[in-house]
Amino acid sequence: MPEAITDSDVVRALRPFVRATGPLLDTLRDVNLLGLRDREVERDADRTLVDKLWDQLAAVKVPGTAAWARMDVLQRDEFWLNRVGRVVSLVAALPGIGGVLADRLPIQSALGAAGQGLLLSAIAGEHGFTSTEDRVRLLAHVLFQREVDGLPVDRQKEDEQTAELTEELRERSTFRAIGATIWKLAKVLWKLEDELDKRPQGRLYHQALGMLPVVGVVGDYFGERSALKRVRTAAYAWFDTQ
């Protein structure tokens, strides 16, 4: 009989995860993309076509633009939920092509948990929770219903794991590198296999559809999207207690 997963096991898995995702998300949030964040849109008929194009880019509601700088916290949360959430939900749902057999594989739950962890790290930053310790406590609470705080860590091993997780992102910033990183993050959480079913899930009808071959990916996708909304709600409740 396998040993029960302890709070220390959860912390050892989550700390490298948070350290790998936190700085990436914080950098994306604070970036000043081509100076667009500081650009003031002017209403001048004599402005050139190039100036008007730059104005349109600055008006796009994504990190690094003037429009993003004007968004409030809840609007930014909505961005992370919808834009980023769609991507991570699709990644988590892809194994669902195999239907019920794929649903029994822990990698699908691990991918879903990784996506939920990414969303939690993103919105935590918007609400001022930027430390590794705070984000680990948040993820442990929302994903695994555990209260962890002040547990000892092996800094050297943690540094090595974090460096390995972010290797592709340091070498190149491409969709392939991001995909490889999400896969690595999922494998970190895979170690907590017995805990993964505790994470927020989709509705029962999403799970039923997900058991079917081929079309199961549709049920799993909408199930992951629904679960991310529950993740956000649980995070807000946690923020209120801190």
JSON list of C-alpha atoms in Angstrom, two decimals:
[
{"chain": "A", "resi": 1, "resn": "MET", "atom": "CA", "xyz": [0.00, 0.00, 0.00]},
{"chain": "A", "resi": 2, "resn": "PRO", "atom": "CA", "xyz": [1.54, 3.36, -1.04]},
{"chain": "A", "resi": 3, "resn": "GLU", "atom": "CA", "xyz": [2.40, 5.85, 1.67]},
{"chain": "A", "resi": 4, "resn": "ALA", "atom": "CA", "xyz": [0.01, 8.73, 2.22]},
{"chain": "A", "resi": 5, "resn": "ILE", "atom": "CA", "xyz": [1.02, 12.05, 0.68]},
{"chain": "A", "resi": 6, "resn": "THR", "atom": "CA", "xyz": [2.03, 14.50, 3.40]},
{"chain": "A", "resi": 7, "resn": "ASP", "atom": "CA", "xyz": [1.89, 18.30, 3.54]},
{"chain": "A", "resi": 8, "resn": "SER", "atom": "CA", "xyz": [5.66, 18.30, 3.02]},
{"chain": "A", "resi": 9, "resn": "ASP", "atom": "CA", "xyz": [5.23, 16.28, -0.20]},
{"chain": "A", "resi": 10, "resn": "VAL", "atom": "CA", "xyz": [2.74, 18.87, -1.44]},
{"chain": "A", "resi": 11, "resn": "VAL", "atom": "CA", "xyz": [5.06, 21.77, -0.62]},
{"chain": "A", "resi": 12, "resn": "ARG", "atom": "CA", "xyz": [8.05, 20.06, -2.28]},
{"chain": "A", "resi": 13, "resn": "ALA", "atom": "CA", "xyz": [6.02, 19.71, -5.49]},
{"chain": "A", "resi": 14, "resn": "LEU", "atom": "CA", "xyz": [4.43, 23.16, -5.42]},
{"chain": "A", "resi": 15, "resn": "ARG", "atom": "CA", "xyz": [7.43, 25.33, -4.61]},
{"chain": "A", "resi": 16, "resn": "PRO", "atom": "CA", "xyz": [9.36, 24.59, -7.86]},
{"chain": "A", "resi": 17, "resn": "PHE", "atom": "CA", "xyz": [6.06, 24.87, -9.75]},
{"chain": "A", "resi": 18, "resn": "VAL", "atom": "CA", "xyz": [5.37, 28.33, -8.30]},
{"chain": "A", "resi": 19, "resn": "ARG", "atom": "CA", "xyz": [8.94, 29.50, -8.72]},
{"chain": "A", "resi": 20, "resn": "ALA", "atom": "CA", "xyz": [8.87, 28.45, -12.38]},
{"chain": "A", "resi": 21, "resn": "THR", "atom": "CA", "xyz": [5.54, 30.06, -13.20]},
{"chain": "A", "resi": 22, "resn": "GLY", "atom": "CA", "xyz": [5.50, 33.14, -10.95]},
{"chain": "A", "resi": 23, "resn": "PRO", "atom": "CA", "xyz": [8.36, 35.12, -12.49]},
{"chain": "A", "resi": 24, "resn": "LEU", "atom": "CA", "xyz": [7.17, 34.29, -16.00]},
{"chain": "A", "resi": 25, "resn": "LEU", "atom": "CA", "xyz": [3.67, 35.56, -15.30]},
{"chain": "A", "resi": 26, "resn": "ASP", "atom": "CA", "xyz": [4.93, 38.61, -13.40]},
{"chain": "A", "resi": 27, "resn": "THR", "atom": "CA", "xyz": [7.25, 39.53, -16.27]},
{"chain": "A", "resi": 28, "resn": "LEU", "atom": "CA", "xyz": [4.41, 39.17, -18.77]},
{"chain": "A", "resi": 29, "resn": "ARG", "atom": "CA", "xyz": [2.16, 41.33, -16.58]},
{"chain": "A", "resi": 30, "resn": "ASP", "atom": "CA", "xyz": [4.70, 44.14, -16.16]},
{"chain": "A", "resi": 31, "resn": "VAL", "atom": "CA", "xyz": [6.25, 44.16, -19.63]},
{"chain": "A", "resi": 32, "resn": "ASN", "atom": "CA", "xyz": [6.16, 47.41, -21.61]},
{"chain": "A", "resi": 33, "resn": "LEU", "atom": "CA", "xyz": [5.71, 45.91, -25.06]},
{"chain": "A", "resi": 34, "resn": "LEU", "atom": "CA", "xyz": [7.46, 48.16, -27.58]},
{"chain": "A", "resi": 35, "resn": "GLY", "atom": "CA", "xyz": [6.61, 51.13, -25.36]},
{"chain": "A", "resi": 36, "resn": "LEU", "atom": "CA", "xyz": [2.88, 50.56, -25.88]},
{"chain": "A", "resi": 37, "resn": "ARG", "atom": "CA", "xyz": [2.14, 50.66, -22.17]},
{"chain": "A", "resi": 38, "resn": "ASP", "atom": "CA", "xyz": [3.07, 54.35, -21.97]},
{"chain": "A", "resi": 39, "resn": "ARG", "atom": "CA", "xyz": [1.50, 55.39, -25.27]},
{"chain": "A", "resi": 40, "resn": "GLU", "atom": "CA", "xyz": [-1.20, 58.04, -25.12]},
{"chain": "A", "resi": 41, "resn": "VAL", "atom": "CA", "xyz": [-3.79, 57.71, -27.88]},
{"chain": "A", "resi": 42, "resn": "GLU", "atom": "CA", "xyz": [-4.38, 61.04, -29.58]},
{"chain": "A", "resi": 43, "resn": "ARG", "atom": "CA", "xyz": [-7.38, 62.10, -31.65]},
{"chain": "A", "resi": 44, "resn": "ASP", "atom": "CA", "xyz": [-5.68, 64.04, -34.41]},
{"chain": "A", "resi": 45, "resn": "ALA", "atom": "CA", "xyz": [-6.78, 63.87, -38.03]},
{"chain": "A", "resi": 46, "resn": "ASP", "atom": "CA", "xyz": [-3.26, 64.74, -39.17]},
{"chain": "A", "resi": 47, "resn": "ARG", "atom": "CA", "xyz": [-1.67, 61.68, -37.52]},
{"chain": "A", "resi": 48, "resn": "THR", "atom": "CA", "xyz": [0.09, 59.32, -39.89]},
{"chain": "A", "resi": 49, "resn": "LEU", "atom": "CA", "xyz": [-1.11, 55.82, -40.73]},
{"chain": "A", "resi": 50, "resn": "VAL", "atom": "CA", "xyz": [1.79, 54.38, -38.72]},
{"chain": "A", "resi": 51, "resn": "ASP", "atom": "CA", "xyz": [0.84, 56.43, -35.65]},
{"chain": "A", "resi": 52, "resn": "LYS", "atom": "CA", "xyz": [-2.76, 55.27, -35.92]},
{"chain": "A", "resi": 53, "resn": "LEU", "atom": "CA", "xyz": [-1.57, 51.65, -36.18]},
{"chain": "A", "resi": 54, "resn": "TRP", "atom": "CA", "xyz": [0.49, 52.03, -33.01]},
{"chain": "A", "resi": 55, "resn": "ASP", "atom": "CA", "xyz": [-2.57, 53.56, -31.30]},
{"chain": "A", "resi": 56, "resn": "GLN", "atom": "CA", "xyz": [-4.63, 50.52, -32.27]},
{"chain": "A", "resi": 57, "resn": "LEU", "atom": "CA", "xyz": [-1.99, 48.18, -30.87]},
{"chain": "A", "resi": 58, "resn": "ALA", "atom": "CA", "xyz": [-1.88, 50.15, -27.61]},
{"chain": "A", "resi": 59, "resn": "ALA", "atom": "CA", "xyz": [-5.66, 49.72, -27.32]},
{"chain": "A", "resi": 60, "resn": "VAL", "atom": "CA", "xyz": [-5.48, 45.91, -27.34]},
{"chain": "A", "resi": 61, "resn": "LYS", "atom": "CA", "xyz": [-6.27, 44.55, -23.87]},
{"chain": "A", "resi": 62, "resn": "VAL", "atom": "CA", "xyz": [-3.22, 42.36, -23.34]},
{"chain": "A", "resi": 63, "resn": "PRO", "atom": "CA", "xyz": [-0.26, 42.70, -20.95]},
{"chain": "A", "resi": 64, "resn": "GLY", "atom": "CA", "xyz": [2.22, 45.35, -22.04]},
{"chain": "A", "resi": 65, "resn": "THR", "atom": "CA", "xyz": [-0.25, 47.82, -23.59]},
{"chain": "A", "resi": 66, "resn": "ALA", "atom": "CA", "xyz": [-1.79, 51.08, -22.45]},
{"chain": "A", "resi": 67, "resn": "ALA", "atom": "CA", "xyz": [-5.21, 49.41, -22.39]},
{"chain": "A", "resi": 68, "resn": "TRP", "atom": "CA", "xyz": [-3.89, 46.79, -19.97]},
{"chain": "A", "resi": 69, "resn": "ALA", "atom": "CA", "xyz": [-2.45, 49.48, -17.69]},
{"chain": "A", "resi": 70, "resn": "ARG", "atom": "CA", "xyz": [-5.93, 51.07, -17.45]},
{"chain": "A", "resi": 71, "resn": "MET", "atom": "CA", "xyz": [-7.69, 47.79, -16.61]},
{"chain": "A", "resi": 72, "resn": "ASP", "atom": "CA", "xyz": [-8.70, 47.15, -13.01]},
{"chain": "A", "resi": 73, "resn": "VAL", "atom": "CA", "xyz": [-7.86, 43.96, -11.09]},
{"chain": "A", "resi": 74, "resn": "LEU", "atom": "CA", "xyz": [-11.11, 42.15, -11.89]},
{"chain": "A", "resi": 75, "resn": "GLN", "atom": "CA", "xyz": [-10.77, 42.93, -15.60]},
{"chain": "A", "resi": 76, "resn": "ARG", "atom": "CA", "xyz": [-7.25, 41.49, -15.56]},
{"chain": "A", "resi": 77, "resn": "ASP", "atom": "CA", "xyz": [-8.49, 38.42, -13.74]},
{"chain": "A", "resi": 78, "resn": "GLU", "atom": "CA", "xyz": [-11.07, 37.97, -16.48]},
{"chain": "A", "resi": 79, "resn": "PHE", "atom": "CA", "xyz": [-8.28, 38.17, -19.08]},
{"chain": "A", "resi": 80, "resn": "TRP", "atom": "CA", "xyz": [-6.30, 35.41, -17.38]},
{"chain": "A", "resi": 81, "resn": "LEU", "atom": "CA", "xyz": [-9.42, 33.27, -17.01]},
{"chain": "A", "resi": 82, "resn": "ASN", "atom": "CA", "xyz": [-10.52, 33.60, -20.63]},
{"chain": "A", "resi": 83, "resn": "ARG", "atom": "CA", "xyz": [-7.38, 34.04, -22.71]},
{"chain": "A", "resi": 84, "resn": "VAL", "atom": "CA", "xyz": [-4.98, 31.85, -20.75]},
{"chain": "A", "resi": 85, "resn": "GLY", "atom": "CA", "xyz": [-7.73, 29.59, -19.46]},
{"chain": "A", "resi": 86, "resn": "ARG", "atom": "CA", "xyz": [-8.77, 28.57, -22.98]},
{"chain": "A", "resi": 87, "resn": "VAL", "atom": "CA", "xyz": [-5.25, 27.45, -23.81]},
{"chain": "A", "resi": 88, "resn": "VAL", "atom": "CA", "xyz": [-4.61, 25.43, -20.65]},
{"chain": "A", "resi": 89, "resn": "SER", "atom": "CA", "xyz": [-8.11, 23.90, -20.82]},
{"chain": "A", "resi": 90, "resn": "LEU", "atom": "CA", "xyz": [-7.47, 22.69, -24.36]},
{"chain": "A", "resi": 91, "resn": "VAL", "atom": "CA", "xyz": [-4.11, 21.20, -23.38]},
{"chain": "A", "resi": 92, "resn": "ALA", "atom": "CA", "xyz": [-5.71, 19.39, -20.44]},
{"chain": "A", "resi": 93, "resn": "ALA", "atom": "CA", "xyz": [-8.61, 18.15, -22.59]},
{"chain": "A", "resi": 94, "resn": "LEU", "atom": "CA", "xyz": [-6.60, 16.66, -25.46]},
{"chain": "A", "resi": 95, "resn": "PRO", "atom": "CA", "xyz": [-6.10, 13.26, -23.78]},
{"chain": "A", "resi": 96, "resn": "GLY", "atom": "CA", "xyz": [-9.91, 13.07, -23.68]},
{"chain": "A", "resi": 97, "resn": "ILE", "atom": "CA", "xyz": [-9.93, 12.01, -27.33]},
{"chain": "A", "resi": 98, "resn": "GLY", "atom": "CA", "xyz": [-9.48, 8.50, -25.94]},
{"chain": "A", "resi": 99, "resn": "GLY", "atom": "CA", "xyz": [-12.62, 8.73, -23.83]},
{"chain": "A", "resi": 100, "resn": "VAL", "atom": "CA", "xyz": [-12.96, 6.83, -20.58]},
{"chain": "A", "resi": 101, "resn": "LEU", "atom": "CA", "xyz": [-9.61, 5.06, -20.93]},
{"chain": "A", "resi": 102, "resn": "ALA", "atom": "CA", "xyz": [-7.75, 8.36, -21.18]},
{"chain": "A", "resi": 103, "resn": "ASP", "atom": "CA", "xyz": [-9.75, 9.79, -18.27]},
{"chain": "A", "resi": 104, "resn": "ARG", "atom": "CA", "xyz": [-8.29, 7.08, -16.08]},
{"chain": "A", "resi": 105, "resn": "LEU", "atom": "CA", "xyz": [-4.75, 8.22, -16.81]},
{"chain": "A", "resi": 106, "resn": "PRO", "atom": "CA", "xyz": [-3.32, 10.56, -14.16]},
{"chain": "A", "resi": 107, "resn": "ILE", "atom": "CA", "xyz": [-1.63, 12.74, -16.80]},
{"chain": "A", "resi": 108, "resn": "GLN", "atom": "CA", "xyz": [-4.96, 14.33, -17.73]},
{"chain": "A", "resi": 109, "resn": "SER", "atom": "CA", "xyz": [-5.59, 15.31, -14.10]},
{"chain": "A", "resi": 110, "resn": "ALA", "atom": "CA", "xyz": [-2.00, 16.52, -13.82]},
{"chain": "A", "resi": 111, "resn": "LEU", "atom": "CA", "xyz": [-2.37, 18.71, -16.92]},
{"chain": "A", "resi": 112, "resn": "GLY", "atom": "CA", "xyz": [-5.62, 20.11, -15.55]},
{"chain": "A", "resi": 113, "resn": "ALA", "atom": "CA", "xyz": [-4.02, 20.83, -12.19]},
{"chain": "A", "resi": 114, "resn": "ALA", "atom": "CA", "xyz": [-1.07, 22.53, -13.93]},
{"chain": "A", "resi": 115, "resn": "GLY", "atom": "CA", "xyz": [-3.46, 24.80, -15.82]},
{"chain": "A", "resi": 116, "resn": "GLN", "atom": "CA", "xyz": [-5.34, 25.64, -12.64]},
{"chain": "A", "resi": 117, "resn": "GLY", "atom": "CA", "xyz": [-2.05, 26.36, -10.89]},
{"chain": "A", "resi": 118, "resn": "LEU", "atom": "CA", "xyz": [-1.05, 28.74, -13.67]},
{"chain": "A", "resi": 119, "resn": "LEU", "atom": "CA", "xyz": [-4.34, 30.63, -13.35]},
{"chain": "A", "resi": 120, "resn": "LEU", "atom": "CA", "xyz": [-3.98, 30.81, -9.56]},
{"chain": "A", "resi": 121, "resn": "SER", "atom": "CA", "xyz": [-0.44, 32.17, -9.84]},
{"chain": "A", "resi": 122, "resn": "ALA", "atom": "CA", "xyz": [-1.59, 34.76, -12.38]},
{"chain": "A", "resi": 123, "resn": "ILE", "atom": "CA", "xyz": [-4.52, 36.14, -10.41]},
{"chain": "A", "resi": 124, "resn": "ALA", "atom": "CA", "xyz": [-2.55, 35.97, -7.14]},
{"chain": "A", "resi": 125, "resn": "GLY", "atom": "CA", "xyz": [-0.11, 38.46, -8.65]},
{"chain": "A", "resi": 126, "resn": "GLU", "atom": "CA", "xyz": [-2.97, 40.78, -9.59]},
{"chain": "A", "resi": 127, "resn": "HIS", "atom": "CA", "xyz": [-4.15, 40.76, -5.96]},
{"chain": "A", "resi": 128, "resn": "GLY", "atom": "CA", "xyz": [-0.70, 41.46, -4.53]},
{"chain": "A", "resi": 129, "resn": "PHE", "atom": "CA", "xyz": [0.27, 37.93, -3.48]},
{"chain": "A", "resi": 130, "resn": "THR", "atom": "CA", "xyz": [3.68, 37.72, -5.13]},
{"chain": "A", "resi": 131, "resn": "SER", "atom": "CA", "xyz": [5.79, 35.66, -2.74]},
{"chain": "A", "resi": 132, "resn": "THR", "atom": "CA", "xyz": [6.48, 31.98, -3.31]},
{"chain": "A", "resi": 133, "resn": "GLU", "atom": "CA", "xyz": [5.18, 31.18, 0.16]},
{"chain": "A", "resi": 134, "resn": "ASP", "atom": "CA", "xyz": [1.81, 32.90, -0.41]},
{"chain": "A", "resi": 135, "resn": "ARG", "atom": "CA", "xyz": [1.28, 31.27, -3.77]},
{"chain": "A", "resi": 136, "resn": "VAL", "atom": "CA", "xyz": [2.19, 27.81, -2.45]},
{"chain": "A", "resi": 137, "resn": "ARG", "atom": "CA", "xyz": [-0.36, 28.27, 0.35]},
{"chain": "A", "resi": 138, "resn": "LEU", "atom": "CA", "xyz": [-2.97, 29.39, -2.17]},
{"chain": "A", "resi": 139, "resn": "LEU", "atom": "CA", "xyz": [-2.41, 26.47, -4.54]},
{"chain": "A", "resi": 140, "resn": "ALA", "atom": "CA", "xyz": [-2.34, 23.95, -1.70]},
{"chain": "A", "resi": 141, "resn": "HIS", "atom": "CA", "xyz": [-5.62, 25.34, -0.34]},
{"chain": "A", "resi": 142, "resn": "VAL", "atom": "CA", "xyz": [-7.54, 25.54, -3.63]},
{"chain": "A", "resi": 143, "resn": "LEU", "atom": "CA", "xyz": [-6.20, 22.45, -5.41]},
{"chain": "A", "resi": 144, "resn": "PHE", "atom": "CA", "xyz": [-5.69, 20.03, -2.53]},
{"chain": "A", "resi": 145, "resn": "GLN", "atom": "CA", "xyz": [-7.67, 21.45, 0.43]},
{"chain": "A", "resi": 146, "resn": "ARG", "atom": "CA", "xyz": [-4.51, 21.62, 2.54]},
{"chain": "A", "resi": 147, "resn": "GLU", "atom": "CA", "xyz": [-3.25, 24.37, 4.82]},
{"chain": "A", "resi": 148, "resn": "VAL", "atom": "CA", "xyz": [0.54, 24.44, 4.59]},
{"chain": "A", "resi": 149, "resn": "ASP", "atom": "CA", "xyz": [2.83, 26.99, 6.16]},
{"chain": "A", "resi": 150, "resn": "GLY", "atom": "CA", "xyz": [6.34, 27.11, 7.57]},
{"chain": "A", "resi": 151, "resn": "LEU", "atom": "CA", "xyz": [7.41, 23.64, 6.42]},
{"chain": "A", "resi": 152, "resn": "PRO", "atom": "CA", "xyz": [11.16, 23.04, 5.85]},
{"chain": "A", "resi": 153, "resn": "VAL", "atom": "CA", "xyz": [12.46, 22.93, 2.26]},
{"chain": "A", "resi": 154, "resn": "ASP", "atom": "CA", "xyz": [15.62, 21.74, 0.53]},
{"chain": "A", "resi": 155, "resn": "ARG", "atom": "CA", "xyz": [16.72, 24.95, -1.22]},
{"chain": "A", "resi": 156, "resn": "GLN", "atom": "CA", "xyz": [19.46, 23.36, -3.32]},
{"chain": "A", "resi": 157, "resn": "LYS", "atom": "CA", "xyz": [17.21, 20.63, -4.72]},
{"chain": "A", "resi": 158, "resn": "GLU", "atom": "CA", "xyz": [14.45, 23.17, -5.25]},
{"chain": "A", "resi": 159, "resn": "ASP", "atom": "CA", "xyz": [16.80, 25.46, -7.22]},
{"chain": "A", "resi": 160, "resn": "GLU", "atom": "CA", "xyz": [17.78, 22.54, -9.46]},
{"chain": "A", "resi": 161, "resn": "GLN", "atom": "CA", "xyz": [14.15, 21.56, -10.10]},
{"chain": "A", "resi": 162, "resn": "THR", "atom": "CA", "xyz": [13.16, 25.15, -10.88]},
{"chain": "A", "resi": 163, "resn": "ALA", "atom": "CA", "xyz": [16.05, 25.55, -13.34]},
{"chain": "A", "resi": 164, "resn": "GLU", "atom": "CA", "xyz": [15.05, 22.33, -15.09]},
{"chain": "A", "resi": 165, "resn": "LEU", "atom": "CA", "xyz": [11.42, 23.42, -15.38]},
{"chain": "A", "resi": 166, "resn": "THR", "atom": "CA", "xyz": [12.31, 26.74, -17.01]},
{"chain": "A", "resi": 167, "resn": "GLU", "atom": "CA", "xyz": [15.12, 25.47, -19.27]},
{"chain": "A", "resi": 168, "resn": "GLU", "atom": "CA", "xyz": [13.14, 25.71, -22.52]},
{"chain": "A", "resi": 169, "resn": "LEU", "atom": "CA", "xyz": [11.79, 29.17, -21.69]},
{"chain": "A", "resi": 170, "resn": "ARG", "atom": "CA", "xyz": [15.28, 30.49, -20.99]},
{"chain": "A", "resi": 171, "resn": "GLU", "atom": "CA", "xyz": [16.56, 29.21, -24.34]},
{"chain": "A", "resi": 172, "resn": "ARG", "atom": "CA", "xyz": [13.65, 30.29, -26.55]},
{"chain": "A", "resi": 173, "resn": "SER", "atom": "CA", "xyz": [10.22, 31.84, -26.16]},
{"chain": "A", "resi": 174, "resn": "THR", "atom": "CA", "xyz": [8.08, 29.81, -28.56]},
{"chain": "A", "resi": 175, "resn": "PHE", "atom": "CA", "xyz": [4.81, 27.90, -28.37]},
{"chain": "A", "resi": 176, "resn": "ARG", "atom": "CA", "xyz": [6.83, 24.70, -28.42]},
{"chain": "A", "resi": 177, "resn": "ALA", "atom": "CA", "xyz": [8.88, 25.89, -25.45]},
{"chain": "A", "resi": 178, "resn": "ILE", "atom": "CA", "xyz": [5.72, 26.89, -23.57]},
{"chain": "A", "resi": 179, "resn": "GLY", "atom": "CA", "xyz": [4.12, 23.53, -24.35]},
{"chain": "A", "resi": 180, "resn": "ALA", "atom": "CA", "xyz": [7.21, 21.68, -23.14]},
{"chain": "A", "resi": 181, "resn": "THR", "atom": "CA", "xyz": [7.19, 23.72, -19.95]},
{"chain": "A", "resi": 182, "resn": "ILE", "atom": "CA", "xyz": [3.51, 22.98, -19.24]},
{"chain": "A", "resi": 183, "resn": "TRP", "atom": "CA", "xyz": [4.25, 19.29, -19.76]},
{"chain": "A", "resi": 184, "resn": "LYS", "atom": "CA", "xyz": [7.09, 19.48, -17.23]},
{"chain": "A", "resi": 185, "resn": "LEU", "atom": "CA", "xyz": [4.88, 21.34, -14.77]},
{"chain": "A", "resi": 186, "resn": "ALA", "atom": "CA", "xyz": [2.25, 18.62, -15.12]},
{"chain": "A", "resi": 187, "resn": "LYS", "atom": "CA", "xyz": [4.83, 15.93, -14.39]},
{"chain": "A", "resi": 188, "resn": "VAL", "atom": "CA", "xyz": [5.75, 17.76, -11.17]},
{"chain": "A", "resi": 189, "resn": "LEU", "atom": "CA", "xyz": [2.13, 17.58, -10.01]},
{"chain": "A", "resi": 190, "resn": "TRP", "atom": "CA", "xyz": [1.83, 13.99, -11.27]},
{"chain": "A", "resi": 191, "resn": "LYS", "atom": "CA", "xyz": [3.83, 13.03, -8.17]},
{"chain": "A", "resi": 192, "resn": "LEU", "atom": "CA", "xyz": [0.74, 14.02, -6.17]},
{"chain": "A", "resi": 193, "resn": "GLU", "atom": "CA", "xyz": [-1.44, 11.55, -8.10]},
{"chain": "A", "resi": 194, "resn": "ASP", "atom": "CA", "xyz": [-3.62, 10.59, -5.12]},
{"chain": "A", "resi": 195, "resn": "GLU", "atom": "CA", "xyz": [-4.35, 14.28, -4.46]},
{"chain": "A", "resi": 196, "resn": "LEU", "atom": "CA", "xyz": [-5.26, 15.36, -7.99]},
{"chain": "A", "resi": 197, "resn": "ASP", "atom": "CA", "xyz": [-8.90, 14.33, -7.75]},
{"chain": "A", "resi": 198, "resn": "LYS", "atom": "CA", "xyz": [-9.37, 16.93, -4.99]},
{"chain": "A", "resi": 199, "resn": "ARG", "atom": "CA", "xyz": [-8.92, 19.81, -7.43]},
{"chain": "A", "resi": 200, "resn": "PRO", "atom": "CA", "xyz": [-12.01, 21.68, -8.68]},
{"chain": "A", "resi": 201, "resn": "GLN", "atom": "CA", "xyz": [-13.77, 19.66, -11.39]},
{"chain": "A", "resi": 202, "resn": "GLY", "atom": "CA", "xyz": [-16.32, 20.29, -14.14]},
{"chain": "A", "resi": 203, "resn": "ARG", "atom": "CA", "xyz": [-20.02, 19.47, -13.90]},
{"chain": "A", "resi": 204, "resn": "LEU", "atom": "CA", "xyz": [-21.25, 15.87, -13.91]},
{"chain": "A", "resi": 205, "resn": "TYR", "atom": "CA", "xyz": [-22.52, 16.19, -17.49]},
{"chain": "A", "resi": 206, "resn": "HIS", "atom": "CA", "xyz": [-19.06, 17.37, -18.59]},
{"chain": "A", "resi": 207, "resn": "GLN", "atom": "CA", "xyz": [-17.55, 14.28, -17.00]},
{"chain": "A", "resi": 208, "resn": "ALA", "atom": "CA", "xyz": [-20.17, 12.02, -18.61]},
{"chain": "A", "resi": 209, "resn": "LEU", "atom": "CA", "xyz": [-19.46, 13.44, -22.07]},
{"chain": "A", "resi": 210, "resn": "GLY", "atom": "CA", "xyz": [-15.74, 13.15, -21.41]},
{"chain": "A", "resi": 211, "resn": "MET", "atom": "CA", "xyz": [-16.06, 9.38, -21.09]},
{"chain": "A", "resi": 212, "resn": "LEU", "atom": "CA", "xyz": [-16.99, 9.01, -24.75]},
{"chain": "A", "resi": 213, "resn": "PRO", "atom": "CA", "xyz": [-14.27, 8.34, -27.37]},
{"chain": "A", "resi": 214, "resn": "VAL", "atom": "CA", "xyz": [-13.30, 11.23, -29.69]},
{"chain": "A", "resi": 215, "resn": "VAL", "atom": "CA", "xyz": [-16.05, 13.65, -28.58]},
{"chain": "A", "resi": 216, "resn": "GLY", "atom": "CA", "xyz": [-14.80, 13.23, -25.02]},
{"chain": "A", "resi": 217, "resn": "VAL", "atom": "CA", "xyz": [-12.32, 16.03, -25.68]},
{"chain": "A", "resi": 218, "resn": "VAL", "atom": "CA", "xyz": [-15.25, 18.45, -25.99]},
{"chain": "A", "resi": 219, "resn": "GLY", "atom": "CA", "xyz": [-16.68, 17.44, -22.64]},
{"chain": "A", "resi": 220, "resn": "ASP", "atom": "CA", "xyz": [-13.28, 17.61, -21.01]},
{"chain": "A", "resi": 221, "resn": "TYR", "atom": "CA", "xyz": [-12.58, 21.05, -22.48]},
{"chain": "A", "resi": 222, "resn": "PHE", "atom": "CA", "xyz": [-15.80, 22.60, -21.19]},
{"chain": "A", "resi": 223, "resn": "GLY", "atom": "CA", "xyz": [-15.32, 20.73, -17.92]},
{"chain": "A", "resi": 224, "resn": "GLU", "atom": "CA", "xyz": [-11.89, 22.32, -17.46]},
{"chain": "A", "resi": 225, "resn": "ARG", "atom": "CA", "xyz": [-13.30, 25.75, -18.33]},
{"chain": "A", "resi": 226, "resn": "SER", "atom": "CA", "xyz": [-16.04, 25.32, -15.74]},
{"chain": "A", "resi": 227, "resn": "ALA", "atom": "CA", "xyz": [-13.49, 24.13, -13.18]},
{"chain": "A", "resi": 228, "resn": "LEU", "atom": "CA", "xyz": [-11.33, 27.22, -13.75]},
{"chain": "A", "resi": 229, "resn": "LYS", "atom": "CA", "xyz": [-14.27, 29.44, -12.77]},
{"chain": "A", "resi": 230, "resn": "ARG", "atom": "CA", "xyz": [-14.55, 27.47, -9.55]},
{"chain": "A", "resi": 231, "resn": "VAL", "atom": "CA", "xyz": [-10.83, 27.90, -9.03]},
{"chain": "A", "resi": 232, "resn": "ARG", "atom": "CA", "xyz": [-11.18, 31.68, -9.34]},
{"chain": "A", "resi": 233, "resn": "THR", "atom": "CA", "xyz": [-14.10, 31.73, -6.88]},
{"chain": "A", "resi": 234, "resn": "ALA", "atom": "CA", "xyz": [-12.13, 29.66, -4.36]},
{"chain": "A", "resi": 235, "resn": "ALA", "atom": "CA", "xyz": [-9.12, 31.97, -4.78]},
{"chain": "A", "resi": 236, "resn": "TYR", "atom": "CA", "xyz": [-11.25, 35.05, -4.07]},
{"chain": "A", "resi": 237, "resn": "ALA", "atom": "CA", "xyz": [-12.53, 33.43, -0.87]},
{"chain": "A", "resi": 238, "resn": "TRP", "atom": "CA", "xyz": [-8.93, 32.70, 0.16]},
{"chain": "A", "resi": 239, "resn": "PHE", "atom": "CA", "xyz": [-7.83, 36.28, -0.58]},
{"chain": "A", "resi": 240, "resn": "ASP", "atom": "CA", "xyz": [-10.57, 37.56, 1.74]},
{"chain": "A", "resi": 241, "resn": "THR", "atom": "CA", "xyz": [-9.19, 35.55, 4.67]},
{"chain": "A", "resi": 242, "resn": "GLN", "atom": "CA", "xyz": [-5.62, 36.81, 4.36]}
]
